[in-house]
Amino acid sequence: MRASRLARILAAALTVAALTVGCDSSVPSQSNVTQHEAEQRVADRAQEALQQLPSGASLKVTLNEPKLRCEDNGDRTFVENQYAIEYPKGWPVQQAVPTLAGYWTGKGYKILRDERDDPKLARFGVEYPDEFRISIEVIHRDNGRVDAYLISSSPCI
């Protein structure tokens, strides 16, 4: 029970940290997508990322926030989804961050966070030219378990 509570707290903390990858109000967004389009694009980007990883894994939505408030104190919101990457025993989870980092940098996306070398929490996040953002996180827990997440978000809409 205590480990489950700790896992929920850690997931919430990761979500808050990921929000800094979500909506940057210091630069006005040029996005003119609809709410529905933003929700669809957030989901599509996560699926696109999954397709770059070795086969055998799947995504499970762990957080779906269709209307998170932007930091600009206006009425704009952004979409953010967090997905657990579920993988079978023996799946090469250690390849997830370098694989996606290589794919995203090869596409020329703007790097927002590069913490690939952190042995406990490896992260890599990018921004697409359309201001949508995505990141991957691989968490090495003290009990030996390794969890992997994708966090996909829209610009303020």
Tab-separated table of N, CA and C in Angstrom:
chain	number	residue	atom	x	y	z
A	1	MET	N	0.829	-1.189	0.000
A	1	MET	CA	0.000	0.000	0.000
A	1	MET	C	0.872	1.250	0.000
A	2	ARG	N	1.905	1.250	0.841
A	2	ARG	CA	2.788	2.407	0.918
A	2	ARG	C	3.523	2.631	-0.406
A	3	ALA	N	3.985	1.550	-1.049
A	3	ALA	CA	4.674	1.663	-2.338
A	3	ALA	C	3.730	2.216	-3.394
A	4	SER	N	2.472	1.809	-3.342
A	4	SER	CA	1.482	2.310	-4.298
A	4	SER	C	1.276	3.809	-4.121
A	5	ARG	N	1.211	4.262	-2.881
A	5	ARG	CA	1.039	5.692	-2.607
A	5	ARG	C	2.260	6.471	-3.087
A	6	LEU	N	3.433	5.918	-2.830
A	6	LEU	CA	4.665	6.555	-3.281
A	6	LEU	C	4.696	6.639	-4.807
A	7	ALA	N	4.247	5.583	-5.466
A	7	ALA	CA	4.205	5.591	-6.932
A	7	ALA	C	3.268	6.679	-7.437
A	8	ARG	N	2.114	6.858	-6.782
A	8	ARG	CA	1.168	7.912	-7.195
A	8	ARG	C	1.774	9.291	-6.973
A	9	ILE	N	2.461	9.465	-5.848
A	9	ILE	CA	3.095	10.758	-5.561
A	9	ILE	C	4.176	11.041	-6.594
A	10	LEU	N	4.983	10.028	-6.918
A	10	LEU	CA	6.033	10.212	-7.917
A	10	LEU	C	5.427	10.530	-9.280
A	11	ALA	N	4.358	9.845	-9.641
A	11	ALA	CA	3.698	10.121	-10.922
A	11	ALA	C	3.179	11.549	-10.956
A	12	ALA	N	2.623	12.014	-9.846
A	12	ALA	CA	2.138	13.400	-9.789
A	12	ALA	C	3.300	14.377	-9.911
A	13	ALA	N	4.413	14.070	-9.251
A	13	ALA	CA	5.585	14.949	-9.337
A	13	ALA	C	6.132	14.987	-10.756
A	14	LEU	N	6.148	13.839	-11.421
A	14	LEU	CA	6.607	13.803	-12.809
A	14	LEU	C	5.694	14.621	-13.699
A	15	THR	N	4.409	14.555	-13.415
A	15	THR	CA	3.453	15.325	-14.205
A	15	THR	C	3.700	16.809	-14.027
A	16	VAL	N	3.907	17.239	-12.797
A	16	VAL	CA	4.189	18.655	-12.552
A	16	VAL	C	5.476	19.054	-13.265
A	17	ALA	N	6.494	18.206	-13.189
A	17	ALA	CA	7.747	18.503	-13.887
A	17	ALA	C	7.527	18.548	-15.386
A	18	ALA	N	6.685	17.669	-15.874
A	18	ALA	CA	6.414	17.640	-17.311
A	18	ALA	C	5.644	18.863	-17.762
A	19	LEU	N	4.904	19.471	-16.861
A	19	LEU	CA	4.155	20.665	-17.242
A	19	LEU	C	5.088	21.756	-17.722
A	20	THR	N	6.305	21.770	-17.216
A	20	THR	CA	7.261	22.754	-17.712
A	20	THR	C	7.614	22.466	-19.158
A	21	VAL	N	7.368	21.251	-19.590
A	21	VAL	CA	7.553	20.903	-20.988
A	21	VAL	C	6.270	21.198	-21.754
A	22	GLY	N	5.176	21.462	-21.061
A	22	GLY	CA	3.876	21.616	-21.694
A	22	GLY	C	3.594	22.955	-22.305
A	23	CYS	N	3.464	23.980	-21.528
A	23	CYS	CA	2.970	25.248	-22.050
A	23	CYS	C	3.837	26.382	-21.539
A	24	ASP	N	4.615	26.951	-22.404
A	24	ASP	CA	5.501	28.048	-22.040
A	24	ASP	C	4.801	29.349	-22.357
A	25	SER	N	4.372	30.054	-21.342
A	25	SER	CA	3.612	31.283	-21.565
A	25	SER	C	4.507	32.487	-21.800
A	26	SER	N	5.818	32.325	-21.729
A	26	SER	CA	6.702	33.463	-21.946
A	26	SER	C	6.716	33.895	-23.410
A	27	VAL	N	6.342	32.981	-24.286
A	27	VAL	CA	6.257	33.290	-25.706
A	27	VAL	C	4.839	32.987	-26.156
A	28	PRO	N	4.115	33.972	-26.682
A	28	PRO	CA	2.749	33.716	-27.120
A	28	PRO	C	2.715	32.634	-28.194
A	29	SER	N	1.795	31.705	-28.034
A	29	SER	CA	1.656	30.624	-28.989
A	29	SER	C	1.020	31.127	-30.273
A	30	GLN	N	1.504	30.608	-31.377
A	30	GLN	CA	0.920	30.930	-32.675
A	30	GLN	C	-0.078	29.845	-33.078
A	31	SER	N	-0.370	28.944	-32.170
A	31	SER	CA	-1.237	27.819	-32.472
A	31	SER	C	-2.670	28.281	-32.706
A	32	ASN	N	-3.251	27.770	-33.751
A	32	ASN	CA	-4.659	28.048	-33.994
A	32	ASN	C	-5.412	26.748	-34.230
A	33	VAL	N	-4.999	25.706	-33.531
A	33	VAL	CA	-5.697	24.433	-33.617
A	33	VAL	C	-6.874	24.436	-32.655
A	34	THR	N	-7.861	23.625	-32.957
A	34	THR	CA	-9.023	23.497	-32.082
A	34	THR	C	-8.693	22.557	-30.928
A	35	GLN	N	-9.554	22.526	-29.946
A	35	GLN	CA	-9.390	21.618	-28.812
A	35	GLN	C	-9.313	20.175	-29.303
A	36	HIS	N	-10.240	19.803	-30.166
A	36	HIS	CA	-10.271	18.429	-30.681
A	36	HIS	C	-8.988	18.098	-31.448
A	37	GLU	N	-8.536	19.032	-32.290
A	37	GLU	CA	-7.301	18.808	-33.047
A	37	GLU	C	-6.101	18.669	-32.112
A	38	ALA	N	-6.060	19.470	-31.067
A	38	ALA	CA	-4.956	19.389	-30.104
A	38	ALA	C	-4.963	18.037	-29.397
A	39	GLU	N	-6.133	17.596	-28.956
A	39	GLU	CA	-6.231	16.299	-28.284
A	39	GLU	C	-5.773	15.176	-29.209
A	40	GLN	N	-6.188	15.248	-30.471
A	40	GLN	CA	-5.822	14.207	-31.431
A	40	GLN	C	-4.324	14.223	-31.724
A	41	ARG	N	-3.769	15.407	-31.895
A	41	ARG	CA	-2.345	15.511	-32.213
A	41	ARG	C	-1.481	15.040	-31.044
A	42	VAL	N	-1.889	15.345	-29.818
A	42	VAL	CA	-1.165	14.877	-28.631
A	42	VAL	C	-1.126	13.346	-28.623
A	43	ALA	N	-2.269	12.727	-28.882
A	43	ALA	CA	-2.335	11.261	-28.914
A	43	ALA	C	-1.532	10.697	-30.085
A	44	ASP	N	-1.643	11.338	-31.249
A	44	ASP	CA	-0.918	10.861	-32.430
A	44	ASP	C	0.592	10.918	-32.229
A	45	ARG	N	1.080	11.973	-31.581
A	45	ARG	CA	2.521	12.106	-31.369
A	45	ARG	C	3.029	11.000	-30.446
A	46	ALA	N	2.233	10.630	-29.466
A	46	ALA	CA	2.636	9.533	-28.576
A	46	ALA	C	2.700	8.217	-29.353
A	47	GLN	N	1.717	7.991	-30.210
A	47	GLN	CA	1.725	6.765	-31.016
A	47	GLN	C	2.905	6.750	-31.988
A	48	GLU	N	3.210	7.906	-32.554
A	48	GLU	CA	4.365	8.019	-33.453
A	48	GLU	C	5.651	7.651	-32.706
A	49	ALA	N	5.783	8.132	-31.484
A	49	ALA	CA	6.961	7.807	-30.675
A	49	ALA	C	7.018	6.311	-30.388
A	50	LEU	N	5.885	5.734	-30.026
A	50	LEU	CA	5.844	4.300	-29.732
A	50	LEU	C	6.309	3.490	-30.938
A	51	GLN	N	5.934	3.919	-32.132
A	51	GLN	CA	6.307	3.188	-33.344
A	51	GLN	C	7.819	3.176	-33.584
A	52	GLN	N	8.538	4.095	-32.976
A	52	GLN	CA	9.995	4.153	-33.145
A	52	GLN	C	10.710	3.183	-32.209
A	53	LEU	N	10.009	2.716	-31.191
A	53	LEU	CA	10.611	1.832	-30.190
A	53	LEU	C	10.558	0.384	-30.656
A	54	PRO	N	11.398	-0.472	-30.085
A	54	PRO	CA	11.337	-1.888	-30.439
A	54	PRO	C	9.927	-2.439	-30.226
A	55	SER	N	9.526	-3.364	-31.074
A	55	SER	CA	8.168	-3.915	-30.981
A	55	SER	C	7.975	-4.663	-29.667
A	56	GLY	N	6.734	-4.773	-29.276
A	56	GLY	CA	6.384	-5.501	-28.063
A	56	GLY	C	5.840	-4.628	-26.955
A	57	ALA	N	6.039	-3.331	-27.047
A	57	ALA	CA	5.545	-2.413	-26.009
A	57	ALA	C	4.204	-1.829	-26.436
A	58	SER	N	3.487	-1.305	-25.458
A	58	SER	CA	2.221	-0.617	-25.721
A	58	SER	C	2.125	0.580	-24.783
A	59	LEU	N	1.174	1.461	-25.076
A	59	LEU	CA	0.962	2.639	-24.239
A	59	LEU	C	-0.321	2.495	-23.447
A	60	LYS	N	-0.261	2.909	-22.194
A	60	LYS	CA	-1.445	2.950	-21.338
A	60	LYS	C	-1.555	4.370	-20.800
A	61	VAL	N	-2.688	5.006	-21.048
A	61	VAL	CA	-2.889	6.370	-20.559
A	61	VAL	C	-2.921	6.336	-19.036
A	62	THR	N	-2.039	7.118	-18.413
A	62	THR	CA	-2.032	7.212	-16.952
A	62	THR	C	-2.532	8.570	-16.487
A	63	LEU	N	-2.544	9.530	-17.395
A	63	LEU	CA	-3.053	10.864	-17.078
A	63	LEU	C	-3.558	11.491	-18.365
A	64	ASN	N	-4.785	11.986	-18.329
A	64	ASN	CA	-5.376	12.666	-19.479
A	64	ASN	C	-5.913	13.993	-18.988
A	65	GLU	N	-5.265	15.058	-19.390
A	65	GLU	CA	-5.668	16.407	-18.983
A	65	GLU	C	-5.981	17.223	-20.231
A	66	PRO	N	-7.257	17.255	-20.650
A	66	PRO	CA	-7.597	17.963	-21.881
A	66	PRO	C	-7.624	19.479	-21.748
A	67	LYS	N	-7.662	19.996	-20.532
A	67	LYS	CA	-7.765	21.451	-20.381
A	67	LYS	C	-6.976	21.945	-19.173
A	68	LEU	N	-5.670	21.816	-19.239
A	68	LEU	CA	-4.817	22.382	-18.196
A	68	LEU	C	-4.656	23.870	-18.461
A	69	ARG	N	-4.718	24.640	-17.420
A	69	ARG	CA	-4.643	26.097	-17.557
A	69	ARG	C	-3.216	26.532	-17.877
A	70	CYS	N	-3.093	27.415	-18.850
A	70	CYS	CA	-1.789	27.979	-19.194
A	70	CYS	C	-1.378	28.973	-18.118
A	71	GLU	N	-0.094	29.234	-18.031
A	71	GLU	CA	0.443	30.100	-16.986
A	71	GLU	C	0.283	31.579	-17.277
A	72	ASP	N	-0.333	31.946	-18.383
A	72	ASP	CA	-0.423	33.355	-18.769
A	72	ASP	C	-1.590	34.093	-18.116
A	73	ASN	N	-2.272	33.446	-17.169
A	73	ASN	CA	-3.406	34.030	-16.447
A	73	ASN	C	-4.567	34.404	-17.356
A	74	GLY	N	-4.553	33.913	-18.561
A	74	GLY	CA	-5.666	34.131	-19.475
A	74	GLY	C	-6.616	32.952	-19.410
A	75	ASP	N	-7.422	32.836	-20.429
A	75	ASP	CA	-8.387	31.740	-20.440
A	75	ASP	C	-7.927	30.586	-21.328
A	76	ARG	N	-6.666	30.626	-21.746
A	76	ARG	CA	-6.174	29.563	-22.613
A	76	ARG	C	-5.804	28.321	-21.802
A	77	THR	N	-5.881	27.186	-22.476
A	77	THR	CA	-5.544	25.907	-21.854
A	77	THR	C	-4.643	25.127	-22.808
A	78	PHE	N	-4.106	24.028	-22.295
A	78	PHE	CA	-3.364	23.118	-23.159
A	78	PHE	C	-3.722	21.692	-22.787
A	79	VAL	N	-3.427	20.784	-23.691
A	79	VAL	CA	-3.729	19.365	-23.538
A	79	VAL	C	-2.447	18.648	-23.131
A	80	GLU	N	-2.561	17.727	-22.184
A	80	GLU	CA	-1.405	16.902	-21.839
A	80	GLU	C	-1.861	15.500	-21.493
A	81	ASN	N	-1.172	14.532	-22.065
A	81	ASN	CA	-1.400	13.128	-21.745
A	81	ASN	C	-0.088	12.508	-21.297
A	82	GLN	N	-0.190	11.665	-20.291
A	82	GLN	CA	0.960	10.874	-19.852
A	82	GLN	C	0.624	9.419	-20.110
A	83	TYR	N	1.574	8.705	-20.665
A	83	TYR	CA	1.389	7.296	-21.001
A	83	TYR	C	2.480	6.471	-20.338
A	84	ALA	N	2.080	5.377	-19.707
A	84	ALA	CA	3.062	4.395	-19.252
A	84	ALA	C	3.403	3.530	-20.460
A	85	ILE	N	4.681	3.306	-20.668
A	85	ILE	CA	5.099	2.372	-21.711
A	85	ILE	C	5.137	1.006	-21.050
A	86	GLU	N	4.186	0.172	-21.416
A	86	GLU	CA	4.119	-1.172	-20.847
A	86	GLU	C	4.883	-2.109	-21.770
A	87	TYR	N	5.754	-2.884	-21.173
A	87	TYR	CA	6.620	-3.729	-21.990
A	87	TYR	C	6.788	-5.094	-21.331
A	88	PRO	N	7.011	-6.128	-22.153
A	88	PRO	CA	7.190	-7.472	-21.606
A	88	PRO	C	8.595	-7.662	-21.032
A	89	LYS	N	8.719	-8.675	-20.224
A	89	LYS	CA	10.025	-9.019	-19.659
A	89	LYS	C	11.013	-9.240	-20.803
A	90	GLY	N	12.200	-8.676	-20.641
A	90	GLY	CA	13.229	-8.818	-21.665
A	90	GLY	C	13.199	-7.728	-22.730
A	91	TRP	N	12.168	-6.883	-22.706
A	91	TRP	CA	12.092	-5.786	-23.687
A	91	TRP	C	13.206	-4.794	-23.372
A	92	PRO	N	13.866	-4.236	-24.371
A	92	PRO	CA	15.036	-3.377	-24.132
A	92	PRO	C	14.677	-1.952	-23.690
A	93	VAL	N	14.158	-1.816	-22.477
A	93	VAL	CA	13.735	-0.507	-21.976
A	93	VAL	C	14.891	0.495	-21.964
A	94	GLN	N	16.117	0.007	-21.793
A	94	GLN	CA	17.271	0.915	-21.766
A	94	GLN	C	17.493	1.609	-23.108
A	95	GLN	N	16.911	1.075	-24.169
A	95	GLN	CA	17.057	1.676	-25.492
A	95	GLN	C	16.017	2.763	-25.760
A	96	ALA	N	15.009	2.882	-24.911
A	96	ALA	CA	13.900	3.795	-25.186
A	96	ALA	C	14.351	5.253	-25.297
A	97	VAL	N	15.085	5.750	-24.313
A	97	VAL	CA	15.499	7.157	-24.339
A	97	VAL	C	16.461	7.429	-25.499
A	98	PRO	N	17.548	6.654	-25.665
A	98	PRO	CA	18.438	6.953	-26.789
A	98	PRO	C	17.770	6.785	-28.156
A	99	THR	N	16.861	5.830	-28.274
A	99	THR	CA	16.171	5.630	-29.552
A	99	THR	C	15.330	6.842	-29.907
A	100	LEU	N	14.522	7.312	-28.953
A	100	LEU	CA	13.671	8.467	-29.244
A	100	LEU	C	14.489	9.750	-29.357
A	101	ALA	N	15.543	9.882	-28.561
A	101	ALA	CA	16.406	11.063	-28.688
A	101	ALA	C	16.999	11.119	-30.095
A	102	GLY	N	17.450	9.990	-30.600
A	102	GLY	CA	17.999	9.938	-31.951
A	102	GLY	C	16.956	10.248	-33.011
A	103	TYR	N	15.768	9.700	-32.834
A	103	TYR	CA	14.687	9.945	-33.797
A	103	TYR	C	14.302	11.421	-33.815
A	104	TRP	N	14.060	11.980	-32.638
A	104	TRP	CA	13.604	13.370	-32.565
A	104	TRP	C	14.688	14.351	-33.009
A	105	THR	N	15.936	14.128	-32.619
A	105	THR	CA	16.992	15.048	-33.061
A	105	THR	C	17.230	14.899	-34.559
A	106	GLY	N	17.078	13.687	-35.078
A	106	GLY	CA	17.201	13.468	-36.517
A	106	GLY	C	16.154	14.228	-37.309
A	107	LYS	N	15.013	14.465	-36.701
A	107	LYS	CA	13.944	15.246	-37.329
A	107	LYS	C	14.184	16.745	-37.173
A	108	GLY	N	15.168	17.109	-36.351
A	108	GLY	CA	15.484	18.520	-36.160
A	108	GLY	C	14.623	19.228	-35.133
A	109	TYR	N	13.935	18.474	-34.276
A	109	TYR	CA	13.087	19.101	-33.266
A	109	TYR	C	13.940	19.801	-32.216
A	110	LYS	N	13.400	20.857	-31.653
A	110	LYS	CA	14.104	21.649	-30.639
A	110	LYS	C	14.199	20.850	-29.335
A	111	ILE	N	15.404	20.681	-28.835
A	111	ILE	CA	15.611	19.941	-27.589
A	111	ILE	C	15.292	20.860	-26.415
A	112	LEU	N	14.385	20.412	-25.558
A	112	LEU	CA	14.006	21.172	-24.368
A	112	LEU	C	14.673	20.631	-23.113
A	113	ARG	N	14.889	19.334	-23.082
A	113	ARG	CA	15.500	18.700	-21.908
A	113	ARG	C	16.317	17.512	-22.387
A	114	ASP	N	17.548	17.441	-21.909
A	114	ASP	CA	18.408	16.312	-22.250
A	114	ASP	C	19.108	15.845	-20.985
A	115	GLU	N	18.517	14.865	-20.360
A	115	GLU	CA	19.075	14.274	-19.143
A	115	GLU	C	19.208	12.771	-19.351
A	116	ARG	N	19.732	12.408	-20.502
A	116	ARG	CA	19.864	10.997	-20.858
A	116	ARG	C	20.801	10.240	-19.941
A	117	ASP	N	21.766	10.931	-19.364
A	117	ASP	CA	22.800	10.256	-18.587
A	117	ASP	C	22.466	10.082	-17.111
A	118	ASP	N	21.309	10.550	-16.678
A	118	ASP	CA	20.931	10.398	-15.272
A	118	ASP	C	20.618	8.923	-15.010
A	119	PRO	N	21.343	8.276	-14.095
A	119	PRO	CA	21.143	6.847	-13.873
A	119	PRO	C	19.812	6.490	-13.205
A	120	LYS	N	19.189	7.423	-12.510
A	120	LYS	CA	17.913	7.156	-11.830
A	120	LYS	C	16.707	7.585	-12.663
A	121	LEU	N	16.824	8.729	-13.327
A	121	LEU	CA	15.701	9.286	-14.083
A	121	LEU	C	16.228	9.885	-15.383
A	122	ALA	N	16.296	9.051	-16.404
A	122	ALA	CA	16.756	9.510	-17.718
A	122	ALA	C	15.577	10.159	-18.438
A	123	ARG	N	15.794	11.388	-18.960
A	123	ARG	CA	14.715	12.115	-19.641
A	123	ARG	C	15.240	12.797	-20.895
A	124	PHE	N	14.336	12.910	-21.843
A	124	PHE	CA	14.649	13.647	-23.066
A	124	PHE	C	13.342	14.215	-23.597
A	125	GLY	N	13.321	15.512	-23.858
A	125	GLY	CA	12.100	16.157	-24.334
A	125	GLY	C	12.377	17.119	-25.469
A	126	VAL	N	11.418	17.214	-26.388
A	126	VAL	CA	11.572	18.079	-27.557
A	126	VAL	C	10.292	18.864	-27.830
A	127	GLU	N	10.464	19.883	-28.666
A	127	GLU	CA	9.329	20.651	-29.166
A	127	GLU	C	9.314	20.538	-30.684
A	128	TYR	N	8.148	20.220	-31.220
A	128	TYR	CA	7.952	20.148	-32.668
A	128	TYR	C	7.841	21.567	-33.226
A	129	PRO	N	8.006	21.742	-34.529
A	129	PRO	CA	7.852	23.071	-35.126
A	129	PRO	C	6.474	23.694	-34.872
A	130	ASP	N	5.451	22.866	-34.662
A	130	ASP	CA	4.100	23.384	-34.397
A	130	ASP	C	3.860	23.648	-32.910
A	131	GLU	N	4.915	23.638	-32.111
A	131	GLU	CA	4.913	23.938	-30.678
A	131	GLU	C	4.350	22.828	-29.792
A	132	PHE	N	3.973	21.695	-30.359
A	132	PHE	CA	3.595	20.552	-29.535
A	132	PHE	C	4.880	19.977	-28.967
A	133	ARG	N	4.772	19.364	-27.794
A	133	ARG	CA	5.955	18.859	-27.097
A	133	ARG	C	5.755	17.411	-26.691
A	134	ILE	N	6.870	16.707	-26.587
A	134	ILE	CA	6.820	15.323	-26.133
A	134	ILE	C	8.128	15.004	-25.417
A	135	SER	N	8.027	14.150	-24.425
A	135	SER	CA	9.233	13.723	-23.714
A	135	SER	C	9.101	12.265	-23.317
A	136	ILE	N	10.234	11.663	-23.071
A	136	ILE	CA	10.285	10.299	-22.554
A	136	ILE	C	11.047	10.333	-21.245
A	137	GLU	N	10.598	9.509	-20.308
A	137	GLU	CA	11.259	9.377	-19.011
A	137	GLU	C	11.376	7.902	-18.678
A	138	VAL	N	12.546	7.501	-18.233
A	138	VAL	CA	12.761	6.134	-17.761
A	138	VAL	C	13.258	6.236	-16.330
A	139	ILE	N	12.492	5.641	-15.419
A	139	ILE	CA	12.760	5.743	-13.987
A	139	ILE	C	13.259	4.401	-13.464
A	140	HIS	N	14.427	4.422	-12.848
A	140	HIS	CA	14.989	3.232	-12.212
A	140	HIS	C	14.667	3.317	-10.724
A	141	ARG	N	13.761	2.474	-10.283
A	141	ARG	CA	13.311	2.499	-8.894
A	141	ARG	C	14.272	1.702	-8.000
A	142	ASP	N	14.251	2.035	-6.714
A	142	ASP	CA	15.137	1.369	-5.754
A	142	ASP	C	14.867	-0.128	-5.644
A	143	ASN	N	13.626	-0.542	-5.928
A	143	ASN	CA	13.284	-1.959	-5.825
A	143	ASN	C	13.678	-2.745	-7.075
A	144	GLY	N	14.332	-2.075	-8.041
A	144	GLY	CA	14.784	-2.742	-9.252
A	144	GLY	C	13.843	-2.594	-10.437
A	145	ARG	N	12.633	-2.159	-10.171
A	145	ARG	CA	11.664	-1.971	-11.255
A	145	ARG	C	12.061	-0.760	-12.106
A	146	VAL	N	11.797	-0.849	-13.392
A	146	VAL	CA	12.077	0.253	-14.308
A	146	VAL	C	10.772	0.638	-14.993
A	147	ASP	N	10.378	1.892	-14.833
A	147	ASP	CA	9.157	2.401	-15.455
A	147	ASP	C	9.533	3.390	-16.542
A	148	ALA	N	8.758	3.383	-17.611
A	148	ALA	CA	8.997	4.307	-18.721
A	148	ALA	C	7.694	5.023	-19.050
A	149	TYR	N	7.802	6.318	-19.356
A	149	TYR	CA	6.628	7.148	-19.646
A	149	TYR	C	6.883	8.042	-20.849
A	150	LEU	N	5.822	8.299	-21.590
A	150	LEU	CA	5.803	9.351	-22.600
A	150	LEU	C	4.865	10.428	-22.097
A	151	ILE	N	5.252	11.684	-22.241
A	151	ILE	CA	4.394	12.816	-21.885
A	151	ILE	C	4.275	13.667	-23.139
A	152	SER	N	3.051	13.817	-23.620
A	152	SER	CA	2.795	14.539	-24.859
A	152	SER	C	1.860	15.697	-24.558
A	153	SER	N	2.175	16.891	-25.086
A	153	SER	CA	1.350	18.058	-24.767
A	153	SER	C	1.254	19.012	-25.951
A	154	SER	N	0.223	19.828	-25.888
A	154	SER	CA	-0.025	20.831	-26.925
A	154	SER	C	0.487	22.185	-26.458
A	155	PRO	N	0.572	23.136	-27.372
A	155	PRO	CA	0.799	24.515	-26.943
A	155	PRO	C	-0.502	25.059	-26.353
A	156	CYS	N	-0.459	26.240	-25.809
A	156	CYS	CA	-1.678	26.876	-25.318
A	156	CYS	C	-2.627	27.106	-26.490
A	157	ILE	N	-3.891	26.802	-26.250
A	157	ILE	CA	-4.905	26.992	-27.300
A	157	ILE	C	-6.045	27.839	-26.777
